[in-house]
Amino acid sequence: MRKLWAISYLFMTVLYFALLLPAPQALAAEPVISAETGLVMDMQSGKVLFGKDIDREMYPASTTKILTAIIAIEEAGPDELVTVSQRASGVEGSAIGLQVGEQIKMENLLYALMMSSANDAAVAIAEHIAGSVDEFAVMMNQKAREAGASNSNFVNPDGLPDPRHYSTARDLALISRYAMQNQDFRRLVATSNHEIERNLPEEMQPQTWLWNHNRLLHQYTGALGVKTGYTVQAGQCLVSAAARDGREMLAVVMKCDGNNHYTDSAILLDYGFENFETRLLVKKGQLIGGVDIPNGTAQVSLITASDFYYSFPVGSEVKVEQEIVPGEDFSAPVDEREQVAKLVLSAEGSELGQVDLVAARGVDRKRTFHWWHVPLALFAIITLLRIRVLLRRRRRRGKMYVDPRRFRR
């Protein structure tokens, strides 16, 4: 009886303390969205936290205008006057009724572009910056590649359907992340309503008051933008961004039905915020160490060229390893702030990313001795001696010469 009581007591004691211990962090179930393709990305790290068919080529509709806007912000001043062409005035789809010959500031066109999704503003911007829509499309594709978007092709600034005009959820996220680094772009896409100036007679009743089509700005706490899009072929599309507790998430959904693009976006943003945490693994300007450099007079002190963030599941314990990988042409001389190596970060055998390493100070090339210096020096000495002998011979000949005119009378 006593033995049974002792076993029962021991069992209850173990159970009591087990209940006091924190339960292990369970992996969250992946979000379920109705969109044909979508993702959520941590804006600081650029890591995709969840994705559904994210590299599938899709019609991007008016989310195209994210790329149009950032190019305009970078290439033109807000007060530049844009003259509206016949093509811009007559473009189909959503518009603010720009008139042929109308002159309007670039800043006002940008508000119309991103808030009212005005196609006429998109074409006017493109023609002003590049001279034509076709030339502007070249700029769009160049900027997309610069942002890391390699699976897209753009042929117009407005997103109207064209078989040659396509993007992916991943590429739209990369383009949007690039654009959101610009404070003017951030201010633009976060604006709920705005009045623009137009130099047209009042009887023409020009549209000057704009409302942002993105309802998520009012429906999701911490929403920062970014852009809606819709055509019959593309379905409902939305690129959205939000901030919470000092962190920022970016969601993309493409080809949704009804208002599911808002619901899907909220699901994705919540998933990112609730299940992942972002850690600063490398700080810009951090001294990593010193490495010997071939033919250098001293070691090269390496510092990081940028911050590096990475997103981990909440509560996870991950050991991050670092490895310095010198560049292919790693040799002296090296200038200050010259990139000479990369810092490769990895965990559990998988690479997390890379950070450029630059020289904290310049390092000169040391003078070295090579075997071929000996014959070169001997050749130089022999040559100098021969020149000296020749000069002496010429001087002697000059002394031996006697002018015959000295003996004439």
Short mmCIF file of C-alpha atoms in Angstrom, two decimals:
data_model
loop_
_atom_site.label_atom_id
_atom_site.label_comp_id
_atom_site.label_asym_id
_atom_site.label_seq_id
_atom_site.Cartn_x
_atom_site.Cartn_y
_atom_site.Cartn_z
CA MET A 1 0.00 0.00 0.00
CA ARG A 2 2.80 2.37 0.92
CA LYS A 3 4.57 1.52 -2.32
CA LEU A 4 1.45 2.35 -4.37
CA TRP A 5 1.04 5.63 -2.46
CA ALA A 6 4.67 6.55 -3.13
CA ILE A 7 4.34 5.88 -6.85
CA SER A 8 1.15 7.98 -7.01
CA TYR A 9 2.85 10.82 -5.13
CA LEU A 10 5.83 10.74 -7.47
CA PHE A 11 3.56 10.77 -10.52
CA MET A 12 1.57 13.78 -9.26
CA THR A 13 4.76 15.66 -8.44
CA VAL A 14 6.19 15.13 -11.93
CA LEU A 15 2.88 16.13 -13.52
CA TYR A 16 2.72 19.30 -11.40
CA PHE A 17 6.17 20.51 -12.43
CA ALA A 18 5.55 19.53 -16.06
CA LEU A 19 2.53 21.80 -16.14
CA LEU A 20 4.66 24.67 -14.80
CA LEU A 21 7.15 24.36 -17.66
CA PRO A 22 6.47 26.41 -20.82
CA ALA A 23 5.12 24.38 -23.69
CA PRO A 24 7.43 24.09 -26.71
CA GLN A 25 6.72 26.61 -29.46
CA ALA A 26 4.48 24.94 -32.01
CA LEU A 27 5.03 25.69 -35.67
CA ALA A 28 2.19 27.83 -36.96
CA ALA A 29 0.06 26.44 -39.74
CA GLU A 30 0.71 28.07 -43.08
CA PRO A 31 -1.88 30.67 -44.08
CA VAL A 32 -4.63 29.76 -46.50
CA ILE A 33 -5.40 32.38 -49.16
CA SER A 34 -7.77 32.38 -52.11
CA ALA A 35 -5.39 34.32 -54.37
CA GLU A 36 -3.82 32.28 -57.17
CA THR A 37 -0.41 33.54 -56.07
CA GLY A 38 0.82 35.55 -53.11
CA LEU A 39 3.47 36.02 -50.44
CA VAL A 40 4.49 37.86 -47.30
CA MET A 41 8.00 39.31 -47.02
CA ASP A 42 9.87 40.86 -44.13
CA MET A 43 10.79 44.32 -45.40
CA GLN A 44 13.98 44.62 -43.36
CA SER A 45 15.50 41.27 -44.27
CA GLY A 46 13.84 40.78 -47.66
CA LYS A 47 13.10 37.17 -46.69
CA VAL A 48 9.92 35.58 -48.04
CA LEU A 49 8.18 34.11 -44.96
CA PHE A 50 5.41 32.38 -46.91
CA GLY A 51 4.72 32.07 -50.59
CA LYS A 52 2.20 30.49 -52.92
CA ASP A 53 3.37 29.98 -56.50
CA ILE A 54 5.38 33.19 -56.21
CA ASP A 55 7.34 32.88 -59.47
CA ARG A 56 4.31 32.30 -61.70
CA GLU A 57 3.98 34.90 -64.47
CA MET A 58 0.80 36.95 -64.00
CA TYR A 59 -0.84 40.11 -65.30
CA PRO A 60 0.07 42.77 -62.69
CA ALA A 61 -2.63 45.30 -63.67
CA SER A 62 -2.16 48.68 -61.93
CA THR A 63 0.40 47.38 -59.44
CA THR A 64 2.65 48.20 -62.41
CA LYS A 65 2.33 51.83 -61.33
CA ILE A 66 4.57 51.17 -58.32
CA LEU A 67 7.46 50.91 -60.75
CA THR A 68 6.25 53.90 -62.78
CA ALA A 69 6.06 56.05 -59.65
CA ILE A 70 9.50 55.26 -58.25
CA ILE A 71 11.13 55.98 -61.61
CA ALA A 72 9.30 59.32 -61.82
CA ILE A 73 10.33 60.26 -58.28
CA GLU A 74 13.98 59.44 -59.02
CA GLU A 75 14.14 60.99 -62.49
CA ALA A 76 11.99 64.13 -62.25
CA GLY A 77 11.41 67.01 -59.86
CA PRO A 78 8.00 67.45 -58.19
CA ASP A 79 7.51 70.93 -59.69
CA GLU A 80 8.33 69.98 -63.29
CA LEU A 81 5.49 70.91 -65.65
CA VAL A 82 4.23 68.06 -67.81
CA THR A 83 2.38 68.77 -71.04
CA VAL A 84 -0.37 66.24 -71.75
CA SER A 85 -0.29 64.60 -75.18
CA GLN A 86 -3.10 63.23 -77.32
CA ARG A 87 -2.10 59.67 -76.42
CA ALA A 88 -2.12 60.38 -72.70
CA SER A 89 -5.48 62.14 -72.86
CA GLY A 90 -7.10 59.33 -74.80
CA VAL A 91 -5.83 56.29 -72.88
CA GLU A 92 -8.52 53.81 -71.80
CA GLY A 93 -9.40 52.74 -68.30
CA SER A 94 -9.29 54.73 -65.05
CA ALA A 95 -8.34 58.38 -65.53
CA ILE A 96 -8.72 61.90 -64.10
CA GLY A 97 -9.63 63.40 -67.48
CA LEU A 98 -6.36 65.03 -68.49
CA GLN A 99 -6.82 67.33 -71.51
CA VAL A 100 -4.60 67.64 -74.59
CA GLY A 101 -2.13 70.48 -74.02
CA GLU A 102 -2.89 70.69 -70.30
CA GLN A 103 0.15 71.45 -68.15
CA ILE A 104 0.29 69.89 -64.74
CA LYS A 105 3.01 69.43 -62.12
CA MET A 106 4.70 66.06 -61.81
CA GLU A 107 3.79 65.86 -58.12
CA ASN A 108 0.09 66.17 -58.95
CA LEU A 109 0.39 63.47 -61.58
CA LEU A 110 2.01 61.14 -59.05
CA TYR A 111 -0.87 61.59 -56.62
CA ALA A 112 -3.33 60.86 -59.42
CA LEU A 113 -1.28 57.84 -60.46
CA MET A 114 -1.07 56.15 -57.05
CA MET A 115 -4.31 57.26 -55.42
CA SER A 116 -6.79 57.26 -58.32
CA SER A 117 -4.80 54.80 -60.43
CA ALA A 118 -5.02 57.22 -63.35
CA ASN A 119 -3.83 55.69 -66.62
CA ASP A 120 -3.71 59.09 -68.32
CA ALA A 121 -1.30 60.27 -65.61
CA ALA A 122 0.87 57.17 -66.17
CA VAL A 123 1.26 57.83 -69.89
CA ALA A 124 1.87 61.57 -69.36
CA ILE A 125 4.62 60.74 -66.86
CA ALA A 126 6.22 58.18 -69.19
CA GLU A 127 6.28 60.51 -72.19
CA HIS A 128 7.67 63.39 -70.14
CA ILE A 129 10.53 61.37 -68.67
CA ALA A 130 11.53 59.14 -71.59
CA GLY A 131 9.99 60.83 -74.65
CA SER A 132 7.73 57.86 -75.42
CA VAL A 133 5.99 54.94 -73.76
CA ASP A 134 8.32 52.47 -75.49
CA GLU A 135 11.45 54.19 -74.20
CA PHE A 136 9.96 54.42 -70.73
CA ALA A 137 9.32 50.67 -70.81
CA VAL A 138 13.05 50.19 -71.36
CA MET A 139 13.69 52.21 -68.20
CA MET A 140 11.10 50.17 -66.33
CA ASN A 141 12.79 46.89 -67.14
CA GLN A 142 16.20 48.28 -66.21
CA LYS A 143 14.90 49.52 -62.85
CA ALA A 144 13.14 46.20 -62.20
CA ARG A 145 16.43 44.32 -62.70
CA GLU A 146 18.16 46.81 -60.41
CA ALA A 147 15.60 45.97 -57.71
CA GLY A 148 16.27 42.24 -58.19
CA ALA A 149 13.15 41.45 -60.23
CA SER A 150 14.35 39.09 -62.95
CA ASN A 151 11.14 37.34 -64.04
CA SER A 152 9.12 40.33 -65.25
CA ASN A 153 8.67 42.27 -68.46
CA PHE A 154 6.97 45.64 -68.73
CA VAL A 155 5.76 47.28 -71.94
CA ASN A 156 3.58 50.10 -70.55
CA PRO A 157 3.45 52.36 -67.47
CA ASP A 158 -0.19 51.69 -66.53
CA GLY A 159 -0.58 47.89 -66.47
CA LEU A 160 -3.23 47.57 -69.17
CA PRO A 161 -3.31 43.96 -70.44
CA ASP A 162 -0.67 42.90 -72.94
CA PRO A 163 0.71 39.37 -73.41
CA ARG A 164 4.23 40.82 -73.20
CA HIS A 165 3.48 42.63 -69.91
CA TYR A 166 3.80 40.36 -66.90
CA SER A 167 5.30 40.04 -63.44
CA THR A 168 5.34 37.69 -60.45
CA ALA A 169 4.45 37.99 -56.76
CA ARG A 170 8.14 37.79 -55.86
CA ASP A 171 9.14 40.48 -58.36
CA LEU A 172 6.37 42.85 -57.28
CA ALA A 173 7.53 42.42 -53.68
CA LEU A 174 11.14 43.19 -54.63
CA ILE A 175 10.14 46.26 -56.65
CA SER A 176 7.89 47.50 -53.84
CA ARG A 177 10.55 46.90 -51.19
CA TYR A 178 12.96 48.97 -53.29
CA ALA A 179 10.38 51.74 -53.73
CA MET A 180 9.50 51.83 -50.02
CA GLN A 181 13.07 52.83 -49.21
CA ASN A 182 12.22 56.22 -50.73
CA GLN A 183 10.50 58.56 -48.26
CA ASP A 184 8.65 60.49 -50.99
CA PHE A 185 7.18 57.25 -52.29
CA ARG A 186 6.15 56.22 -48.76
CA ARG A 187 4.36 59.51 -48.20
CA LEU A 188 2.59 59.21 -51.53
CA VAL A 189 1.18 55.69 -51.07
CA ALA A 190 0.09 56.31 -47.46
CA THR A 191 -2.06 59.35 -48.37
CA SER A 192 -5.80 58.74 -47.97
CA ASN A 193 -7.09 61.84 -49.77
CA HIS A 194 -5.50 64.82 -51.46
CA GLU A 195 -6.42 67.81 -53.60
CA ILE A 196 -4.34 68.61 -56.66
CA GLU A 197 -4.02 71.76 -58.74
CA ARG A 198 -5.08 71.85 -62.38
CA ASN A 199 -4.89 74.90 -64.64
CA LEU A 200 -8.21 74.36 -66.39
CA PRO A 201 -11.34 76.54 -66.53
CA GLU A 202 -13.90 75.78 -63.80
CA GLU A 203 -16.60 75.13 -66.39
CA MET A 204 -14.64 72.06 -67.50
CA GLN A 205 -15.07 70.68 -63.96
CA PRO A 206 -11.62 69.07 -63.75
CA GLN A 207 -11.18 66.37 -61.12
CA THR A 208 -8.98 67.74 -58.37
CA TRP A 209 -10.02 65.76 -55.28
CA LEU A 210 -8.49 62.30 -55.01
CA TRP A 211 -9.31 59.32 -52.78
CA ASN A 212 -6.97 56.40 -52.34
CA HIS A 213 -8.47 53.21 -53.80
CA ASN A 214 -6.58 51.09 -51.26
CA ARG A 215 -9.15 50.29 -48.53
CA LEU A 216 -6.55 48.47 -46.47
CA LEU A 217 -5.28 51.88 -45.32
CA HIS A 218 -8.46 52.10 -43.20
CA GLN A 219 -9.06 48.40 -42.55
CA TYR A 220 -5.68 47.23 -41.25
CA THR A 221 -3.92 48.78 -38.26
CA GLY A 222 -0.47 50.05 -39.21
CA ALA A 223 -1.08 49.94 -42.99
CA LEU A 224 1.47 51.94 -45.00
CA GLY A 225 0.14 51.44 -48.58
CA VAL A 226 0.91 50.37 -51.33
CA LYS A 227 -1.18 49.83 -54.52
CA THR A 228 -4.29 48.11 -55.84
CA GLY A 229 -4.78 46.72 -59.34
CA TYR A 230 -7.60 45.25 -61.38
CA THR A 231 -8.38 44.15 -64.91
CA VAL A 232 -10.60 41.30 -66.05
CA GLN A 233 -7.52 39.29 -67.07
CA ALA A 234 -5.55 40.07 -63.89
CA GLY A 235 -8.35 39.85 -61.37
CA GLN A 236 -7.99 41.77 -58.11
CA CYS A 237 -4.35 42.42 -57.15
CA LEU A 238 -2.90 44.17 -54.14
CA VAL A 239 0.54 45.03 -52.84
CA SER A 240 0.29 46.04 -49.19
CA ALA A 241 2.69 47.06 -46.44
CA ALA A 242 2.21 47.51 -42.71
CA ALA A 243 4.24 48.34 -39.59
CA ARG A 244 3.94 46.83 -36.10
CA ASP A 245 6.26 47.09 -33.09
CA GLY A 246 9.09 48.55 -35.14
CA ARG A 247 8.84 45.89 -37.85
CA GLU A 248 7.49 46.09 -41.39
CA MET A 249 5.86 43.43 -43.56
CA LEU A 250 5.03 43.44 -47.26
CA ALA A 251 2.29 41.28 -48.80
CA VAL A 252 1.41 40.60 -52.44
CA VAL A 253 -1.71 38.84 -53.74
CA MET A 254 -2.58 38.38 -57.41
CA LYS A 255 -5.78 37.26 -59.14
CA CYS A 256 -8.34 37.31 -56.34
CA ASP A 257 -12.12 37.34 -56.61
CA GLY A 258 -14.35 39.96 -55.01
CA ASN A 259 -12.78 41.66 -52.00
CA ASN A 260 -10.65 38.66 -51.09
CA HIS A 261 -7.52 40.63 -51.93
CA TYR A 262 -8.02 42.62 -48.71
CA THR A 263 -8.80 39.55 -46.61
CA ASP A 264 -5.88 37.59 -48.06
CA SER A 265 -3.50 40.48 -47.49
CA ALA A 266 -4.52 40.84 -43.84
CA ILE A 267 -4.03 37.08 -43.33
CA LEU A 268 -0.53 37.23 -44.81
CA LEU A 269 0.52 40.31 -42.85
CA ASP A 270 -0.74 38.80 -39.58
CA TYR A 271 1.12 35.58 -40.29
CA GLY A 272 4.38 37.45 -40.76
CA PHE A 273 4.04 39.59 -37.66
CA GLU A 274 2.84 36.83 -35.33
CA ASN A 275 5.13 33.98 -36.29
CA PHE A 276 8.49 35.54 -37.13
CA GLU A 277 10.99 37.87 -35.53
CA THR A 278 13.70 39.86 -37.28
CA ARG A 279 17.22 39.89 -35.88
CA LEU A 280 20.08 42.21 -36.76
CA LEU A 281 22.95 39.80 -37.43
CA VAL A 282 25.46 42.30 -38.84
CA LYS A 283 25.63 46.05 -38.30
CA LYS A 284 26.97 48.46 -40.92
CA GLY A 285 30.53 49.58 -40.14
CA GLN A 286 31.18 46.58 -37.90
CA LEU A 287 34.83 45.52 -37.74
CA ILE A 288 35.01 41.87 -38.76
CA GLY A 289 38.76 41.39 -38.46
CA GLY A 290 41.98 41.63 -40.40
CA VAL A 291 43.24 39.46 -43.24
CA ASP A 292 46.59 39.20 -44.93
CA ILE A 293 46.66 40.52 -48.47
CA PRO A 294 49.07 39.32 -51.17
CA ASN A 295 51.90 41.83 -51.71
CA GLY A 296 50.47 44.19 -49.09
CA THR A 297 52.49 46.22 -46.60
CA ALA A 298 50.02 45.37 -43.82
CA GLN A 299 46.85 43.46 -43.06
CA VAL A 300 43.56 44.73 -44.41
CA SER A 301 41.03 45.58 -41.70
CA LEU A 302 37.58 44.59 -42.95
CA ILE A 303 34.33 46.34 -42.04
CA THR A 304 30.78 45.62 -43.20
CA ALA A 305 29.28 47.79 -45.92
CA SER A 306 25.64 47.38 -44.79
CA ASP A 307 23.32 46.03 -42.13
CA PHE A 308 22.08 42.47 -42.43
CA TYR A 309 18.75 41.35 -41.01
CA TYR A 310 17.25 37.89 -41.05
CA SER A 311 13.84 36.55 -40.05
CA PHE A 312 13.55 33.52 -37.78
CA PRO A 313 10.51 31.70 -36.37
CA VAL A 314 9.51 33.17 -33.01
CA GLY A 315 11.43 31.53 -30.15
CA SER A 316 13.86 29.63 -32.34
CA GLU A 317 17.48 29.19 -31.24
CA VAL A 318 19.76 29.33 -34.27
CA LYS A 319 23.56 29.44 -34.30
CA VAL A 320 24.73 31.71 -37.10
CA GLU A 321 28.20 31.12 -38.54
CA GLN A 322 30.31 33.65 -40.45
CA GLU A 323 32.95 33.07 -43.12
CA ILE A 324 35.14 35.64 -44.90
CA VAL A 325 35.50 34.92 -48.61
CA PRO A 326 38.14 37.12 -50.36
CA GLY A 327 37.46 38.45 -53.85
CA GLU A 328 39.04 36.88 -56.92
CA ASP A 329 41.47 39.79 -57.44
CA PHE A 330 42.33 40.15 -53.77
CA SER A 331 45.79 41.77 -53.82
CA ALA A 332 47.52 45.04 -52.98
CA PRO A 333 47.22 47.92 -53.43
CA VAL A 334 43.80 48.47 -51.81
CA ASP A 335 41.99 51.79 -51.47
CA GLU A 336 40.03 52.81 -48.39
CA ARG A 337 36.38 51.59 -48.57
CA GLU A 338 37.21 49.36 -51.55
CA GLN A 339 35.25 46.09 -51.57
CA VAL A 340 37.72 43.24 -51.14
CA ALA A 341 35.69 40.35 -49.70
CA LYS A 342 32.29 39.05 -48.67
CA LEU A 343 30.98 37.88 -45.35
CA VAL A 344 28.91 34.72 -45.85
CA LEU A 345 26.38 33.98 -43.09
CA SER A 346 24.95 30.49 -42.67
CA ALA A 347 23.00 28.39 -40.19
CA GLU A 348 22.50 24.64 -40.04
CA GLY A 349 24.36 24.21 -43.32
CA SER A 350 22.23 26.69 -45.29
CA GLU A 351 23.39 30.10 -46.47
CA LEU A 352 21.38 32.99 -45.03
CA GLY A 353 22.97 35.73 -47.13
CA GLN A 354 26.08 37.77 -47.83
CA VAL A 355 27.42 41.18 -46.83
CA ASP A 356 30.09 43.12 -48.71
CA LEU A 357 33.31 43.71 -46.76
CA VAL A 358 35.34 46.84 -47.48
CA ALA A 359 38.78 47.99 -46.39
CA ALA A 360 38.78 50.18 -43.28
CA ARG A 361 41.91 51.90 -44.61
CA GLY A 362 44.13 51.72 -47.67
CA VAL A 363 47.05 49.30 -47.94
CA ASP A 364 50.02 49.93 -50.26
CA ARG A 365 51.80 47.34 -52.33
CA LYS A 366 55.17 46.36 -50.89
CA ARG A 367 58.31 46.30 -52.97
CA THR A 368 59.26 42.72 -53.63
CA PHE A 369 62.41 41.02 -55.03
CA HIS A 370 62.12 38.73 -58.04
CA TRP A 371 64.85 36.67 -59.76
CA TRP A 372 64.50 38.64 -62.95
CA HIS A 373 65.57 41.79 -61.12
CA VAL A 374 69.25 40.53 -61.24
CA PRO A 375 69.71 40.32 -65.05
CA LEU A 376 67.72 43.53 -65.43
CA ALA A 377 70.07 45.33 -63.02
CA LEU A 378 73.19 43.87 -64.74
CA PHE A 379 71.87 44.97 -68.12
CA ALA A 380 71.32 48.48 -66.81
CA ILE A 381 74.83 48.63 -65.29
CA ILE A 382 76.50 47.35 -68.48
CA THR A 383 74.54 49.84 -70.57
CA LEU A 384 75.59 52.73 -68.35
CA LEU A 385 79.26 51.64 -68.46
CA ARG A 386 79.19 51.43 -72.27
CA ILE A 387 77.69 54.89 -72.50
CA ARG A 388 80.43 56.19 -70.22
CA VAL A 389 83.19 54.59 -72.32
CA LEU A 390 81.74 56.05 -75.51
CA LEU A 391 81.62 59.52 -74.01
CA ARG A 392 85.29 59.28 -72.93
CA ARG A 393 86.35 58.22 -76.43
CA ARG A 394 84.60 61.21 -77.97
CA ARG A 395 86.32 63.56 -75.57
CA ARG A 396 89.74 62.11 -76.44
CA ARG A 397 89.11 62.47 -80.17
CA GLY A 398 88.20 66.07 -79.61
CA LYS A 399 91.49 66.77 -77.83
CA MET A 400 93.59 65.09 -80.56
CA TYR A 401 92.09 67.20 -83.34
CA VAL A 402 94.28 70.19 -84.42
CA ASP A 403 92.90 72.99 -86.58
CA PRO A 404 95.30 73.44 -89.66
CA ARG A 405 94.42 77.15 -89.84
CA ARG A 406 96.69 77.72 -86.83
CA PHE A 407 99.80 77.16 -89.06
CA ARG A 408 98.79 79.50 -91.87
CA ARG A 409 100.40 82.85 -92.22
#
